[in-house]
Short mmCIF file of C-alpha atoms in Angstrom, two decimals:
data_model
loop_
_atom_site.label_atom_id
_atom_site.label_comp_id
_atom_site.label_asym_id
_atom_site.label_seq_id
_atom_site.Cartn_x
_atom_site.Cartn_y
_atom_site.Cartn_z
CA ARG Q 77 126.16 131.92 112.54
CA LYS Q 78 124.32 128.63 112.52
CA GLU Q 79 123.85 127.07 115.93
CA VAL Q 80 123.96 123.55 114.57
CA GLU Q 81 126.82 122.23 112.45
CA GLN Q 82 126.93 118.89 110.71
CA ASP Q 83 129.39 117.26 108.31
CA PRO Q 84 127.50 117.13 105.00
CA GLY Q 85 129.40 114.09 103.73
CA PRO Q 86 128.62 112.37 101.45
CA PHE Q 87 129.27 109.05 103.10
CA ASN Q 88 129.42 106.10 100.73
CA VAL Q 89 129.68 102.81 102.62
CA PRO Q 90 129.32 99.13 101.70
CA GLU Q 91 126.45 97.06 103.01
CA GLY Q 92 127.14 95.79 106.49
CA ALA Q 93 129.43 98.66 107.41
CA THR Q 94 129.17 100.75 110.54
CA VAL Q 95 128.90 104.49 110.01
CA ALA Q 96 128.77 107.40 112.44
CA PHE Q 97 127.57 110.96 112.07
CA ASN Q 98 128.28 113.85 114.38
CA CYS Q 99 126.57 117.13 114.93
CA THR Q 100 127.80 120.02 117.08
CA TYR Q 101 125.69 122.73 118.64
CA SER Q 102 126.58 126.08 120.14
CA ASN Q 103 123.87 126.75 122.75
CA SER Q 104 124.84 124.95 125.94
CA ALA Q 105 121.30 125.40 127.29
CA SER Q 106 119.84 123.20 124.53
CA GLN Q 107 117.53 120.46 125.82
CA SER Q 108 116.04 119.10 122.65
CA PHE Q 109 118.00 116.76 120.36
CA PHE Q 110 116.70 114.59 117.57
CA TRP Q 111 117.86 112.70 114.51
CA TYR Q 112 115.61 112.81 111.46
CA ARG Q 113 115.91 110.95 108.21
CA GLN Q 114 114.91 112.49 104.90
CA ASP Q 115 114.59 110.55 101.68
CA CYS Q 116 114.85 112.33 98.33
CA ARG Q 117 111.84 114.61 97.74
CA LYS Q 118 110.15 113.42 100.93
CA GLU Q 119 109.50 115.01 104.31
CA PRO Q 120 111.85 114.58 107.28
CA LYS Q 121 110.83 111.65 109.47
CA LEU Q 122 111.79 111.20 113.08
CA LEU Q 123 114.44 108.54 113.45
CA MET Q 124 115.10 108.88 117.15
CA SER Q 125 115.28 111.29 120.03
CA VAL Q 126 118.62 111.69 121.77
CA TYR Q 127 118.60 111.25 125.52
CA SER Q 128 121.27 112.30 127.98
CA SER Q 129 122.14 108.71 128.81
CA GLY Q 130 122.30 107.65 125.17
CA ASN Q 131 119.74 105.40 123.56
CA GLU Q 132 119.58 102.53 121.13
CA ASP Q 133 116.92 101.38 118.69
CA GLY Q 134 117.94 98.24 116.86
CA ARG Q 135 120.91 99.05 114.66
CA PHE Q 136 120.81 102.73 115.57
CA THR Q 137 122.51 104.31 118.58
CA ALA Q 138 122.28 107.97 119.51
CA GLN Q 139 124.51 109.68 122.03
CA LEU Q 140 124.77 113.12 123.58
CA ASN Q 141 127.96 114.67 124.86
CA ARG Q 142 127.01 117.81 126.75
CA ALA Q 143 130.55 118.70 127.74
CA SER Q 144 131.70 118.87 124.12
CA GLN Q 145 128.26 119.91 122.84
CA TYR Q 146 127.76 117.30 120.20
CA ILE Q 147 125.36 114.50 119.38
CA SER Q 148 126.12 111.42 117.36
CA LEU Q 149 124.29 108.73 115.44
CA LEU Q 150 125.79 105.30 114.88
CA ILE Q 151 124.35 102.93 112.31
CA ARG Q 152 125.51 99.32 112.50
CA ASP Q 153 125.18 96.68 109.78
CA SER Q 154 124.14 99.23 107.14
CA LYS Q 155 121.36 98.25 104.76
CA LEU Q 156 120.68 99.57 101.27
CA SER Q 157 117.47 101.04 102.66
CA ASP Q 158 119.49 103.22 105.05
CA SER Q 159 120.51 105.41 102.11
CA ALA Q 160 119.10 108.85 102.88
CA THR Q 161 120.02 112.22 104.33
CA TYR Q 162 120.34 112.25 108.11
CA LEU Q 163 119.57 115.52 109.84
CA CYS Q 164 120.27 116.42 113.43
CA VAL Q 165 117.87 118.85 115.08
CA VAL Q 166 118.67 120.99 118.09
CA ARG Q 167 116.04 123.37 119.50
CA GLY Q 168 114.06 123.13 116.29
CA GLU Q 169 117.04 124.05 114.12
CA PHE Q 170 118.20 121.52 111.54
CA GLY Q 171 121.80 120.74 110.80
CA THR Q 172 122.87 120.79 107.17
CA GLY Q 173 122.25 117.05 106.87
CA THR Q 174 124.62 114.20 106.06
CA SER Q 175 124.07 112.21 102.90
CA LEU Q 176 124.52 108.46 103.23
CA THR Q 177 124.65 106.01 100.34
CA VAL Q 178 124.95 102.32 101.16
CA ILE Q 179 126.50 100.43 98.27
CA PRO Q 180 125.77 96.77 97.47
CA ASP H 18 102.24 107.45 106.83
CA THR H 19 102.27 111.00 108.09
CA GLU H 20 99.35 112.21 110.19
CA VAL H 21 100.02 115.76 109.09
CA THR H 22 98.32 116.44 105.79
CA GLN H 23 99.33 119.24 103.47
CA THR H 24 97.55 120.49 100.37
CA PRO H 25 98.25 121.01 97.60
CA LYS H 26 101.24 118.72 97.02
CA HIS H 27 102.43 120.88 94.12
CA LEU H 28 101.70 124.51 93.30
CA VAL H 29 102.84 126.72 90.46
CA MET H 30 102.00 130.39 90.82
CA GLY H 31 102.82 133.66 89.15
CA MET H 32 104.38 136.57 90.98
CA THR H 33 101.09 138.47 91.03
CA ASN H 34 98.98 135.55 92.26
CA LYS H 35 97.54 134.99 95.72
CA LYS H 36 97.46 131.40 96.91
CA SER H 37 97.24 129.52 100.19
CA LEU H 38 98.91 126.42 101.52
CA LYS H 39 96.95 124.29 103.96
CA CYS H 40 97.99 121.97 106.73
CA GLU H 41 95.84 119.76 108.95
CA GLN H 42 96.58 117.47 111.88
CA HIS H 43 94.21 115.44 114.03
CA MET H 44 96.63 114.28 116.69
CA GLY H 45 95.47 116.88 119.20
CA HIS H 46 98.81 118.65 118.97
CA ARG H 47 98.86 122.21 120.28
CA ALA H 48 101.84 123.51 118.32
CA MET H 49 102.23 123.84 114.58
CA TYR H 50 105.14 125.01 112.50
CA TRP H 51 105.98 126.18 109.00
CA TYR H 52 109.40 125.36 107.58
CA LYS H 53 110.87 126.24 104.19
CA GLN H 54 113.34 123.93 102.47
CA LYS H 55 115.37 124.84 99.40
CA ALA H 56 116.98 122.14 97.29
CA LYS H 57 119.93 120.41 98.98
CA LYS H 58 119.48 122.58 102.09
CA PRO H 59 117.99 121.76 105.49
CA PRO H 60 114.52 122.97 106.49
CA GLU H 61 114.49 126.49 107.93
CA LEU H 62 111.97 127.57 110.53
CA MET H 63 109.51 130.27 109.45
CA PHE H 64 106.68 130.40 111.99
CA VAL H 65 105.60 128.72 115.21
CA TYR H 66 102.03 128.64 116.50
CA SER H 67 101.29 127.64 120.09
CA TYR H 68 97.67 127.29 121.21
CA GLU H 69 96.62 128.84 117.88
CA LYS H 70 98.64 131.98 118.54
CA LEU H 71 101.72 133.05 116.61
CA SER H 72 104.63 132.72 119.00
CA ILE H 73 107.62 132.90 116.68
CA ASN H 74 108.13 134.68 113.36
CA GLU H 75 111.68 134.15 112.11
CA SER H 76 111.80 137.53 110.33
CA VAL H 77 109.83 136.15 107.42
CA PRO H 78 108.87 138.68 104.69
CA SER H 79 105.27 139.89 104.86
CA ARG H 80 104.46 138.30 101.52
CA PHE H 81 104.11 135.13 103.64
CA SER H 82 101.16 135.40 106.01
CA PRO H 83 100.37 132.54 108.38
CA GLU H 84 96.98 131.85 109.89
CA CYS H 85 95.80 129.30 112.45
CA PRO H 86 91.98 129.12 112.31
CA ASN H 87 91.83 126.38 114.96
CA SER H 88 94.03 123.87 116.72
CA SER H 89 93.93 121.43 113.79
CA LEU H 90 94.52 123.78 110.89
CA LEU H 91 97.38 125.95 109.75
CA ASN H 92 97.42 128.03 106.60
CA LEU H 93 100.13 129.96 104.82
CA HIS H 94 98.85 132.74 102.59
CA LEU H 95 101.12 133.73 99.73
CA HIS H 96 101.08 137.01 97.85
CA ALA H 97 103.48 138.71 95.46
CA LEU H 98 106.10 136.00 95.78
CA GLN H 99 109.43 136.01 94.00
CA PRO H 100 111.02 133.17 92.02
CA GLU H 101 113.55 132.71 94.84
CA ASP H 102 110.63 131.74 97.10
CA SER H 103 110.32 128.50 95.17
CA ALA H 104 110.90 125.73 97.68
CA LEU H 105 109.34 122.85 99.58
CA TYR H 106 107.11 124.23 102.34
CA LEU H 107 106.79 121.85 105.26
CA CYS H 108 104.22 121.93 108.00
CA ALA H 109 104.87 120.17 111.29
CA SER H 110 103.12 119.70 114.60
CA SER H 111 104.17 118.79 118.11
CA GLN H 112 102.15 117.78 121.14
CA VAL H 113 103.51 120.44 123.43
CA PRO H 114 103.32 124.12 122.46
CA GLY H 115 106.68 125.19 121.13
CA GLY H 116 107.91 121.78 122.15
CA PHE H 117 110.02 121.11 119.08
CA LEU H 118 112.20 124.01 120.15
CA ARG H 119 112.49 122.59 123.65
CA ASN H 120 112.09 118.85 124.17
CA THR H 121 109.33 117.31 122.06
CA GLU H 122 109.55 115.73 118.65
CA ALA H 123 107.65 117.16 115.70
CA PHE H 124 105.91 115.32 112.91
CA PHE H 125 106.07 116.64 109.39
CA GLY H 126 103.63 116.67 106.52
CA GLN H 127 104.72 115.67 103.04
CA GLY H 128 105.12 119.30 102.08
CA THR H 129 103.94 121.53 99.27
CA ARG H 130 106.42 121.94 96.45
CA LEU H 131 106.00 125.54 95.34
CA THR H 132 107.27 126.99 92.08
CA VAL H 133 107.00 130.74 91.49
CA VAL H 134 107.20 131.77 87.86
#
């Protein structure tokens, strides 16, 4: 059984929309949480780490809920350039990835 | 631009060939990783090297043989592969040994797109 589960989507949203992705994990001892972005036929690139207290980087907000064992990524004011696959990573294991397409 | 460099970018090999994938990083990272990614699937961990020693082998078939000649280089030797081994092979590194599995981000190379015919 996979330790990391993620809704694969796809999510199709208009420009300017707010979109949220969730990722659940099964190992309560996990300490390492990241969100990566992967464009088509490219390598995964680190988007942001996820800290216990939650963290924000511009239009992106990441949160960790240890009690319910999930992490989330919120993207505000979506841009066309945000279109990509977003992958959560827990203890080096990737979730299935969520495909996002931002529509003009 | 990634600071993890992988060569070649593309490789086509027959099932009887022997080939090697190469990965190099000059960030002083002490952990390096091989991941395999099939189309429309997430990357899957294959091997972890910490301080140039193999620390994790995720039950990878022996036709894949990793090697870490020094702290900057990581190779993946391929022999007698099957068509189902065709995939994108990603190398990554992290500052702390095994850190990507604990609490440190990893940086990925652009990958080698392998086709086995």
